[in-house]
Short mmCIF file of C-alpha atoms and ligand atoms in Angstrom, two decimals:
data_model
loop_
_atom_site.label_atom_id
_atom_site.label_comp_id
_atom_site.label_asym_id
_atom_site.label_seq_id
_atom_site.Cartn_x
_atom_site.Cartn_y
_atom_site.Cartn_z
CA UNK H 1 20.18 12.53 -1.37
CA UNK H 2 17.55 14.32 0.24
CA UNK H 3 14.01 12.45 0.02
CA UNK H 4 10.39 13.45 1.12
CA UNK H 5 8.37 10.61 2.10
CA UNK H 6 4.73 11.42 1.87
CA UNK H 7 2.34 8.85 4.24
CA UNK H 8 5.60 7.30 6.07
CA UNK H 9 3.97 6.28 9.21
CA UNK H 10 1.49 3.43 7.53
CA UNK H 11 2.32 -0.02 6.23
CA UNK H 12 4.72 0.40 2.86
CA UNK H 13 6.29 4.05 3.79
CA UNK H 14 7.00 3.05 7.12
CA UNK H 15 8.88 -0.17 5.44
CA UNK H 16 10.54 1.80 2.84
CA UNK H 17 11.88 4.35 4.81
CA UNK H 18 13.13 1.47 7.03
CA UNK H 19 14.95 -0.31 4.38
CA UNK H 20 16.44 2.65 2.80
CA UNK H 21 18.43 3.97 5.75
CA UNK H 22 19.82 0.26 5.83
CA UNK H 23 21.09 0.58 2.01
CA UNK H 24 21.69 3.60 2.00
CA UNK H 25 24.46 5.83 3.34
CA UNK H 26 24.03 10.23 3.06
CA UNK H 27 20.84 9.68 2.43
CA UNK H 28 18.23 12.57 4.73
CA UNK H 29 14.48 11.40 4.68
CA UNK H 30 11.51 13.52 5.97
CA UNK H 31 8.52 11.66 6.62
CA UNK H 32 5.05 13.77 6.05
CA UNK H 33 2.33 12.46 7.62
CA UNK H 34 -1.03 13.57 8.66
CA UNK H 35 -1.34 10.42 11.07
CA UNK H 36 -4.67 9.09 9.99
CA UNK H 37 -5.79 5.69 9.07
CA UNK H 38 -3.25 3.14 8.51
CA UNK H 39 -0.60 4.83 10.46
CA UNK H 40 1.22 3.94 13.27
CA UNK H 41 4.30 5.98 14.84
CA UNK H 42 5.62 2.89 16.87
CA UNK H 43 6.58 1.61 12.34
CA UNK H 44 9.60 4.54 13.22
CA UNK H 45 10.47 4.63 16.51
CA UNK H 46 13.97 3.19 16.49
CA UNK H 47 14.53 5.88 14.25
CA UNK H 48 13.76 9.11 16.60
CA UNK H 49 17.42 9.58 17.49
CA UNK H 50 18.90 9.25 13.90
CA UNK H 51 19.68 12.89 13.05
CA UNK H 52 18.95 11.77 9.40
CA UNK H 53 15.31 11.37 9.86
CA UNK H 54 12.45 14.07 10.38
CA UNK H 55 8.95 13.68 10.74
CA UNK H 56 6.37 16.37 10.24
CA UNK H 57 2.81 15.72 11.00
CA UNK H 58 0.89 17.20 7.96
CA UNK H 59 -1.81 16.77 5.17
CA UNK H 60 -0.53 16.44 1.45
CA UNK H 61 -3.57 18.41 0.32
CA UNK H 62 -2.23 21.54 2.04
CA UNK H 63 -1.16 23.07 -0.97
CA UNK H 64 1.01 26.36 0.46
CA UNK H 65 2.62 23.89 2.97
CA UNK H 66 3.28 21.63 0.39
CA UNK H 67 4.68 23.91 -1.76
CA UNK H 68 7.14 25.68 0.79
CA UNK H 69 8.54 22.16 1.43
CA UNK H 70 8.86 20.69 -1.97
CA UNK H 71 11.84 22.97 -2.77
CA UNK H 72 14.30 21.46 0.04
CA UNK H 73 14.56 17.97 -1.68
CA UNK H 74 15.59 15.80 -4.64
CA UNK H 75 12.85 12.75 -4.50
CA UNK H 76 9.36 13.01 -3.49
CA UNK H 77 7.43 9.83 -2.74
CA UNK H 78 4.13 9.61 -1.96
CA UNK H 79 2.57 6.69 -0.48
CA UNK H 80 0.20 9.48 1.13
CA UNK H 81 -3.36 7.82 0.54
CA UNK H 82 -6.99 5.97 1.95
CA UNK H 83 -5.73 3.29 1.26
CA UNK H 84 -8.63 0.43 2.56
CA UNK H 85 -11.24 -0.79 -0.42
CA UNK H 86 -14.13 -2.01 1.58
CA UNK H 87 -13.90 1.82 3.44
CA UNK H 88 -13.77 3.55 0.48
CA UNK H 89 -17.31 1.45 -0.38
CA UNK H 90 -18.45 2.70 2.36
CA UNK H 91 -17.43 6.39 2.62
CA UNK H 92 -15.78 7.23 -0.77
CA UNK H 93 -14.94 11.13 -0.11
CA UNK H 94 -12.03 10.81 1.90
CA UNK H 95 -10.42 8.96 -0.89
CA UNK H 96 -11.66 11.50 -3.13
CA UNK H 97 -10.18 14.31 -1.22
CA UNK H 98 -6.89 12.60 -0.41
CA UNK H 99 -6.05 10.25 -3.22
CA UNK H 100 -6.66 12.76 -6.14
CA UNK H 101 -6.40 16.44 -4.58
CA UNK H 102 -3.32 15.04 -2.57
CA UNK H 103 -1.40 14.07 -5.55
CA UNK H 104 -2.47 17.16 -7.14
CA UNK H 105 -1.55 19.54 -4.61
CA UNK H 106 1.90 17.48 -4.41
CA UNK H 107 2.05 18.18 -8.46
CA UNK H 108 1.84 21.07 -8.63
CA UNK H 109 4.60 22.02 -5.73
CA UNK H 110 7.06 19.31 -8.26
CA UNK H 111 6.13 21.37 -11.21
CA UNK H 112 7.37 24.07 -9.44
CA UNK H 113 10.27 22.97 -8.36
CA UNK H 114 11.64 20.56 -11.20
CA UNK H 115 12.06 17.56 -8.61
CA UNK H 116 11.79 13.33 -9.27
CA UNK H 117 7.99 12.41 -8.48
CA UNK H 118 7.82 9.03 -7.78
CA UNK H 119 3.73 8.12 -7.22
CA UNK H 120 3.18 4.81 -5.55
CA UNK H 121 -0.28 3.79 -7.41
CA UNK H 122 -1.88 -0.14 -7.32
CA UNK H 123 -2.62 -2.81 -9.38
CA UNK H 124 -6.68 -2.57 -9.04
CA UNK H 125 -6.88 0.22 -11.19
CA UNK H 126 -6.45 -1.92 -14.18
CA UNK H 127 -9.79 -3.82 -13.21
CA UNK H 128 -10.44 -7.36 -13.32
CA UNK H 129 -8.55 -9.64 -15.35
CA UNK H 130 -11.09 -12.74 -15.06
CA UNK H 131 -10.86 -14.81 -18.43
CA UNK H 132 -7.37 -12.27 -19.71
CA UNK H 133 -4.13 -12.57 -19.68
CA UNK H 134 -1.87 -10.60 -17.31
CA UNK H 135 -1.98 -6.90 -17.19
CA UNK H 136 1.50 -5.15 -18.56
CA UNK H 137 1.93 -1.47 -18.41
CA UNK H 138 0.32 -0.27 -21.75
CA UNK H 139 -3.20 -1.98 -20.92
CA UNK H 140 -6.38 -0.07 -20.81
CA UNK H 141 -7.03 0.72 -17.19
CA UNK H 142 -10.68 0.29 -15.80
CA UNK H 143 -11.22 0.57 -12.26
CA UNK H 144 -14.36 -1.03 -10.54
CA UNK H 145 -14.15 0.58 -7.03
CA UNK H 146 -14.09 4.07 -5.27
CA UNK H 147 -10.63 3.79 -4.13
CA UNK H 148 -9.34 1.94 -7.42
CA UNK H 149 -11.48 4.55 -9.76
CA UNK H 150 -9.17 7.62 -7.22
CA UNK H 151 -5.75 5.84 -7.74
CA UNK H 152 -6.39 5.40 -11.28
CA UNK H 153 -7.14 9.72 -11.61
CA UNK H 154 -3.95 10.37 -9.86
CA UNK H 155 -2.30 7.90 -12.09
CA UNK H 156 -3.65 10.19 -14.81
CA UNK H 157 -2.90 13.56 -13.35
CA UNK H 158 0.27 12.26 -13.04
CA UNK H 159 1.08 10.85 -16.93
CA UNK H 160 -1.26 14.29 -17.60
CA UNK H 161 1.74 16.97 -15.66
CA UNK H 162 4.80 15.19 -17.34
CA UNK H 163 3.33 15.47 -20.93
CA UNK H 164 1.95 18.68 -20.83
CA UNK H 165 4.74 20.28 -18.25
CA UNK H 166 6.95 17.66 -18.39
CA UNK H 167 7.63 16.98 -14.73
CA UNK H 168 10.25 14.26 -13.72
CA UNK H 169 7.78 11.31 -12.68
CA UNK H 170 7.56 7.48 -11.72
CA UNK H 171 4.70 5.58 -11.17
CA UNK H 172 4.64 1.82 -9.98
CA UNK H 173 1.56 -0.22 -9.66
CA UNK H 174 2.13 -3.19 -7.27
CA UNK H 175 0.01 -5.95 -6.00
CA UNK H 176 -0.71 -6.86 -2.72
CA UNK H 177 1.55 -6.74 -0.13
CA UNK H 178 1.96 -8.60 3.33
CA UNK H 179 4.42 -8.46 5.85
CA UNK H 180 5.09 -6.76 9.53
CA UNK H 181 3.16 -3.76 10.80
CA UNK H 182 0.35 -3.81 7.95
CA UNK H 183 -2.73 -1.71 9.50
CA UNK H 184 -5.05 -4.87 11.29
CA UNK H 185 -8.21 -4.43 9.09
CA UNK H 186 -6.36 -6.19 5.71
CA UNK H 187 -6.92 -9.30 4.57
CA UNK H 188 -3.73 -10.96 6.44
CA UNK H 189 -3.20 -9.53 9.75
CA UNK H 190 -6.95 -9.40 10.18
CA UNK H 191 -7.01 -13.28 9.36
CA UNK H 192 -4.67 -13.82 12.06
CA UNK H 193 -5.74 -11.41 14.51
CA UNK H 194 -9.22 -12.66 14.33
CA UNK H 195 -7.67 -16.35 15.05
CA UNK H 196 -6.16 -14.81 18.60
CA UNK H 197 -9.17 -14.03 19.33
CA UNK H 198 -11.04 -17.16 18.24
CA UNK H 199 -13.28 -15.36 15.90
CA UNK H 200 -14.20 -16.73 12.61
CA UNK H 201 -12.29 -15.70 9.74
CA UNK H 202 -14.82 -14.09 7.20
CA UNK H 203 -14.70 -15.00 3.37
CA UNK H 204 -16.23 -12.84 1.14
CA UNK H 205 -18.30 -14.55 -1.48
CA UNK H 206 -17.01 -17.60 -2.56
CA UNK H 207 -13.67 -16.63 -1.77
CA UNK H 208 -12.13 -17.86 -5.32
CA UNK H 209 -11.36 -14.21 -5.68
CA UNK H 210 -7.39 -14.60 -7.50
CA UNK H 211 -4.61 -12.22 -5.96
CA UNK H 212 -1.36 -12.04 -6.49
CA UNK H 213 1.35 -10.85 -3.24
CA UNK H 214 4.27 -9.32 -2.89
CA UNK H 215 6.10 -9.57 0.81
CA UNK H 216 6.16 -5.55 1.66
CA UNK H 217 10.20 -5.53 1.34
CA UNK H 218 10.34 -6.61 -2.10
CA UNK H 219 7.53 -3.52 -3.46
CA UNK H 220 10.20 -1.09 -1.01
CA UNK H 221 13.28 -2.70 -2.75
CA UNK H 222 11.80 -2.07 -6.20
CA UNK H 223 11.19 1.20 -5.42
CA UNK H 224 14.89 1.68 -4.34
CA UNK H 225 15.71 0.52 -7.78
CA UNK H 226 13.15 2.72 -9.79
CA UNK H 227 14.53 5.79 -8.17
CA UNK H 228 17.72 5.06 -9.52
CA UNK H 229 17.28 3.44 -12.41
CA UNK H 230 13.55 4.24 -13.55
CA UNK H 231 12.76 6.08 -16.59
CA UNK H 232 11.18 9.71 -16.22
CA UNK H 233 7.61 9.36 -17.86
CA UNK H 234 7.26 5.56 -17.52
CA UNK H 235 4.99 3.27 -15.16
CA UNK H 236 6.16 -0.45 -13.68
CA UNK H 237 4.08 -2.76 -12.60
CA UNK H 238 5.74 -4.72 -9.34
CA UNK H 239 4.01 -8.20 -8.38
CA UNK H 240 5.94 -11.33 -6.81
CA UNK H 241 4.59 -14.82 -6.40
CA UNK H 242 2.13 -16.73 -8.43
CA UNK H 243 -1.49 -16.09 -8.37
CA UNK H 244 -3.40 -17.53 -4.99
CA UNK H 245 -6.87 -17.42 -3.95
CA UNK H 246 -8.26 -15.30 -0.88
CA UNK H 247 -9.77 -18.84 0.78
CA UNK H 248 -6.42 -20.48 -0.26
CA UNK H 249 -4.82 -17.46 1.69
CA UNK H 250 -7.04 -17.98 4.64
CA UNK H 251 -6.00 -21.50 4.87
CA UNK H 252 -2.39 -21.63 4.90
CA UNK H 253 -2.67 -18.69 7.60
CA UNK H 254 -4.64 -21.28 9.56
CA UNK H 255 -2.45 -24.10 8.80
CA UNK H 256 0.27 -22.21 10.16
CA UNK H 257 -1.42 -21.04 13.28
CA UNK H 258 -2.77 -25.19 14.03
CA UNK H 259 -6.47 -23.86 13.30
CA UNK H 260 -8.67 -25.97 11.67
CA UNK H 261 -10.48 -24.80 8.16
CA UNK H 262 -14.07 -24.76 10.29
CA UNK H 263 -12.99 -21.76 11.24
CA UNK H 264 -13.69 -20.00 7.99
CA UNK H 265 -17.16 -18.30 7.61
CA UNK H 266 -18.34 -17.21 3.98
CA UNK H 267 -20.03 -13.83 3.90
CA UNK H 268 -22.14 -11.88 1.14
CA UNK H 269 -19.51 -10.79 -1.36
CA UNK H 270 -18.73 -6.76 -1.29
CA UNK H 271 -20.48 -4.77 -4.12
CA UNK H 272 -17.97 -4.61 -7.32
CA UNK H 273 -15.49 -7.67 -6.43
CA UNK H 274 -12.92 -7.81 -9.07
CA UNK H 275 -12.79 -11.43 -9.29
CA UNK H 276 -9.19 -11.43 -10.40
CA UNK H 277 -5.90 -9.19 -10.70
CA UNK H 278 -3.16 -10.22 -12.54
CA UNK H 279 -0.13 -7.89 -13.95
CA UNK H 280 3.26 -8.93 -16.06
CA UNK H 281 6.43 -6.82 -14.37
CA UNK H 282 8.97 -7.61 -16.60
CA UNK H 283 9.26 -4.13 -17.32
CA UNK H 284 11.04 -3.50 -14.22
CA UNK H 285 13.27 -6.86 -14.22
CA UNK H 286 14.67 -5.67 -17.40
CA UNK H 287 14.89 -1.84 -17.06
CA UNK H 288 16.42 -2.23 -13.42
CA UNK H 289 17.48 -6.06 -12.81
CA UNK H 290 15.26 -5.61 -9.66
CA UNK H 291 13.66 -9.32 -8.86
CA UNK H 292 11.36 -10.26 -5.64
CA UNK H 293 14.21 -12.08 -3.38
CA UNK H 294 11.55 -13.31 -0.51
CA UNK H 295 10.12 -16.96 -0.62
CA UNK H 296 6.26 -16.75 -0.57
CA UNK H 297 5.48 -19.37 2.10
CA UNK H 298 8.29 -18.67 4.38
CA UNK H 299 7.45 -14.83 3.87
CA UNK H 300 4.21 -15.52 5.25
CA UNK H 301 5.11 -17.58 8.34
CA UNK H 302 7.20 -15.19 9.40
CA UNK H 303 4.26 -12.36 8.67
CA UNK H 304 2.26 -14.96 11.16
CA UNK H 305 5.09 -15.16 13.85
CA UNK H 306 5.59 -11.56 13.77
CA UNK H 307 1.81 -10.96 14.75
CA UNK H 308 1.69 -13.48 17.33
CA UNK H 309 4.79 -12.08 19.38
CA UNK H 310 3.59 -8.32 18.76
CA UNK H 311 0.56 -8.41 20.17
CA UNK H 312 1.76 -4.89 21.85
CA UNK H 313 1.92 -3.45 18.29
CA UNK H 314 -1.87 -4.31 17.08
CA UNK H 315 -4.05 -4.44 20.16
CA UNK H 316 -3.92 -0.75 20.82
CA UNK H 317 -5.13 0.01 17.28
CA UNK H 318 -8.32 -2.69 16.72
CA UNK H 319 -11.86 -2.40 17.98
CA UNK H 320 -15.12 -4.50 16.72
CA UNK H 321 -15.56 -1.89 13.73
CA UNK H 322 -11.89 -2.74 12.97
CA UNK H 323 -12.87 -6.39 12.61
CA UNK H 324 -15.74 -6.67 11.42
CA UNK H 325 -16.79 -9.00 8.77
CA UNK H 326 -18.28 -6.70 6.36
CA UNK H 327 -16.92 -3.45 6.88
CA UNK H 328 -18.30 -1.65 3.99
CA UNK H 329 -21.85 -1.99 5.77
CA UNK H 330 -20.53 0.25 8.42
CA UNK H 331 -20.01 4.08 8.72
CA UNK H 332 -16.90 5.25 8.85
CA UNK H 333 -17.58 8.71 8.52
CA UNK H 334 -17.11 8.70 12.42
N1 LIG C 401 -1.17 -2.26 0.80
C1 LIG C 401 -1.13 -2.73 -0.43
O1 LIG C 401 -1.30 -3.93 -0.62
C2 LIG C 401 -0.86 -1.81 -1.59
C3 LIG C 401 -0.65 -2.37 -2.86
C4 LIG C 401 -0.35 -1.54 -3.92
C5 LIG C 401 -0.28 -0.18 -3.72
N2 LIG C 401 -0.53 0.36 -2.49
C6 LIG C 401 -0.42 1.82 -2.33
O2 LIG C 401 0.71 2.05 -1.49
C7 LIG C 401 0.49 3.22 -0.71
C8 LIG C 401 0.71 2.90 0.75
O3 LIG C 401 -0.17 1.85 1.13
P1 LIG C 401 -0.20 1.30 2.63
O4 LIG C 401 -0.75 -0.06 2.57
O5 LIG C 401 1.10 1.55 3.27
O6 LIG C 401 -1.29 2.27 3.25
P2 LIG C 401 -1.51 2.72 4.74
O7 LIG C 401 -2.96 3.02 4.84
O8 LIG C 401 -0.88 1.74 5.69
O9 LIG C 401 -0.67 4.06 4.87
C9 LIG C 401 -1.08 5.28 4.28
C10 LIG C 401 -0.40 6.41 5.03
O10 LIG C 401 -0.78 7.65 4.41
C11 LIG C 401 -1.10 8.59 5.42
N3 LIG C 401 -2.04 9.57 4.86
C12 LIG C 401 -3.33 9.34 4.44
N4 LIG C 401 -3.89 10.48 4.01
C13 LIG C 401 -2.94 11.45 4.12
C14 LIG C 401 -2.91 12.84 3.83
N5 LIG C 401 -3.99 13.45 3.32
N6 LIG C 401 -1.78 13.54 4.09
C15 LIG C 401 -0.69 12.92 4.63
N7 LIG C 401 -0.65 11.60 4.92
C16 LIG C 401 -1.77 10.87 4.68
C17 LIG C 401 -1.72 7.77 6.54
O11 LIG C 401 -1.70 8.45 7.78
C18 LIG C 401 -0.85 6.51 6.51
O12 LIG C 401 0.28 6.67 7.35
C19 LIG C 401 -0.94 3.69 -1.02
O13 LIG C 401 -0.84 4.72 -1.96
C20 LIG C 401 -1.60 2.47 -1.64
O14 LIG C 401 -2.58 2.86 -2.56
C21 LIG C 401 -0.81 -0.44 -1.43
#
C-alpha cells in the first residue's frame, strides 16, 4: 500500500507513521510536510535510511503540487493543520488558510484521482457538552473557537465532496492526546517542562475545565483500523479514558514529578473556554473491534519519564513565548 501522510513531522503523524511501519509490512509512506509549528524532524529520524519512507518538505495548500502528487498513492491522510487553540485566539488566519484551504486543495487533487481520504478532524468542533450527555457521531456540531470553528468547515467540505462527488472519505474526531514528542506548548509537556524549570504551572480559570485523553498510540492504532475497516462516507469519534479535569491533570503530573500542588498558579480563563468535551466512540469499537489498549495512569508516567530523559528533544524548540502562561495575549504573527 502506498500512503501519503500529510503534516508527518508533528505530534500524531509523526506517531502514526511510526507505528505503521511496525505493523505493517509492503507498506511505502511519504510524509508531506511544510515544517512549521508543531513539527519536529528528530519524530523520524531513525527512519532516514528505510528505503520505504520519503519526506518532502511542502504546503498542502499548494494546489498544482498537490495535485501532481495525489495520483501516485492509495491513502491520503492528512493530519496537515494549526493545530494550537490558544494561537489560533490569538492569530486566527493561519488556521484559516491551512485548516480549510488545505483540506480543500487536498480535495480536490482526491476527487481527481478517486483515492481513500482519510481527514483527521477533533473532538472540539462539537462544542461544549457542559450539562449533556456524550457527543456520538450524528450530533449537531457547534464550534466555539477559531481553530475548532476551521476543523469543523473542513469536516464539512469533506461530508460536502463525498455527497455531491462522491469521493472515498474518513473522518475521525478524537480527543486529546498525550504521549512522547507532543510540540512543548500543550497542556502536558508544557506542565512538565515548566516543572524542570521550576516555573509555576498556569491554570486557566478555575481549571474544572472536563477533558477526556487518549495516549497518542491508541488515536494512531484506530486510525490503522479505520483505513481498513472504515466505512467510505462515515465519521468516528476516537476517545479513551474517563473524563478528568485540567487541575486534576496538573496534579497527578506533579505527583509524579515529587512537586508539591503550590506550584499551580490560576490565571484569567481564555476567551470562549468550552467548559467540557465529551464524545461516545462506540461507533468504531463495533464497526472495527478497535479498543484503546494503554492504561491511563501508567500512560502518563511514562509521557513524564520520557520528557525528563529527553531533555535534548524539547529544549531546542521552547523559548518564553513558548511558555508562557497566557499565550493567546501574545502575537504570534511573528
Ligand atoms: N493533539 C491533539 O490532541 C489532537 C486531538 C484531536 C485531533 N487532532 C488533530 O490531529 C492533527 C495532528 O495534530 P498534532 O497534535 O499532531 O499537531 P501538530 O501541530 O503537532 O502537527 C501538525 C503538523 O502539520 C504540519 N503542517 C501545518 N500546516 C501545514 C501545511 N499548510 N502544509 C503541510 N504541513 C503543515 C506541521 O508542520 C506539523 O508537522 C491535527 O489535524 C489536529 O487538529 C489533534
Amino acid at each position: 500500500m502506498k500512503i501519503l501522510v500529510c503534516g508527518g513531522s508533528g505530534f500524531i503523524g509523526s506517531t502514526f507513521i511510526r507505528n505503521y511501519f511496525q505493523n505493517h509490512t509492503n507498506t511505502q509512506i511519504t510524509n508531506l510536510d511544510n515544517l512549521t509549528i508543531g513539527s519536529n524532524q528528530e519524530n523520524l529520524k531513525n527512519l532516514e535510511n528505510n528505503s520505504n519512507y520519503k519526506f518532502i518538505q511542502d504546503d498542502i495548500r499548494n494546489e498544482i503540487f498537490i495535485e501532481n502528487l495525489v495520483k501516485d498513492f492509495d491513502v491520503v491522510i492528512n493530519f496537515a493543520a494549526e493545530s494550537h487553540v490558544d494561537r489560533s485566539i490569538a492569530n486566527p488566519k493561519p488556521f484559516i488558510e491551512t485548516n480549510i484551504l488545505g483540506t480543500y486543495s487536498l480535495l480536490e487533487a482526491i476527487r481527481k484521482y478517486d483515492k481513500l481520504f482519510v481527514h483527521v478532524s477533533t473532538d472540539e468542533i462539537y462544542g461544549d457538552a457542559e450539562n449533556l450527555s456524550s457527543f456520538t457521531e450524528n450530533s449537531q456540531i457547534h464550534p466555539n473557537n477559531p481553530y475548532s470553528a476551521t476543523k469543523a468547515a473542513a469536516d464539512h467540505l469533506v461530508a460536502a465532496y463525498h455527497r455531491t462527488y462522491g469521493i472515498r472519505c474518513i473522518v475521525t474526531r478524537c480527543t486529546n492526546n498525550f504521549g512522547p514528542m507532543q510540540f512543548p506548548e500543550k497542556l502536558i509537556p508544557k506542565t512538565i517542562i515548566r516543572l524542570t524549570k521550576n516555573l509555576k504551572v498556569p491554570i486557566y480559570g478555575d481549571g474544572k475545565q472536563i477533558r477526556s485523553w487518549i495516549y497518542v498510540d491508541d488515536h494512531v492504532n484506530a486510525i490503522d483500523s479505520l483505513i481498513s475497516n472504515g466505512k467510505s462516507g462515515e465519521v468516528y469519534n476516537i476517545t479513551a479514558y474517563e473524563e478528568i479535569s485540567n487541575k486534576t491533570i496538573v496534579e497527578k503530573i506533579l505527583d509524579l514529578m515529587n512537586k508539591s500542588h503550590n506550584n499551580i498558579e490560576f490565571v484569567p480563563d481564555r476567551p470562549g473556554h468550552d467548559k467540557r468535551y465529551s464524545i461516545n466512540c462506540s461507533k468504531i469499537e463495533t464497526t472495527t473491534g478497535w479498543k484503546p489498549k494503554y492504561d491511563f495512569e501508567t500512560a502518563l508516567k511514562q509521557t513524564v519519564n520520557w520528557y525528563l530523559k529527553n531533555l535534548q528533544w524539547w529544549e531546542p524548540l521552547i523559548d518564553e513565548k513558548m511558555l508562557h502562561s497566557q499565550p493567546w495575549t501574545l502575537d504570534w504573527s511573528k
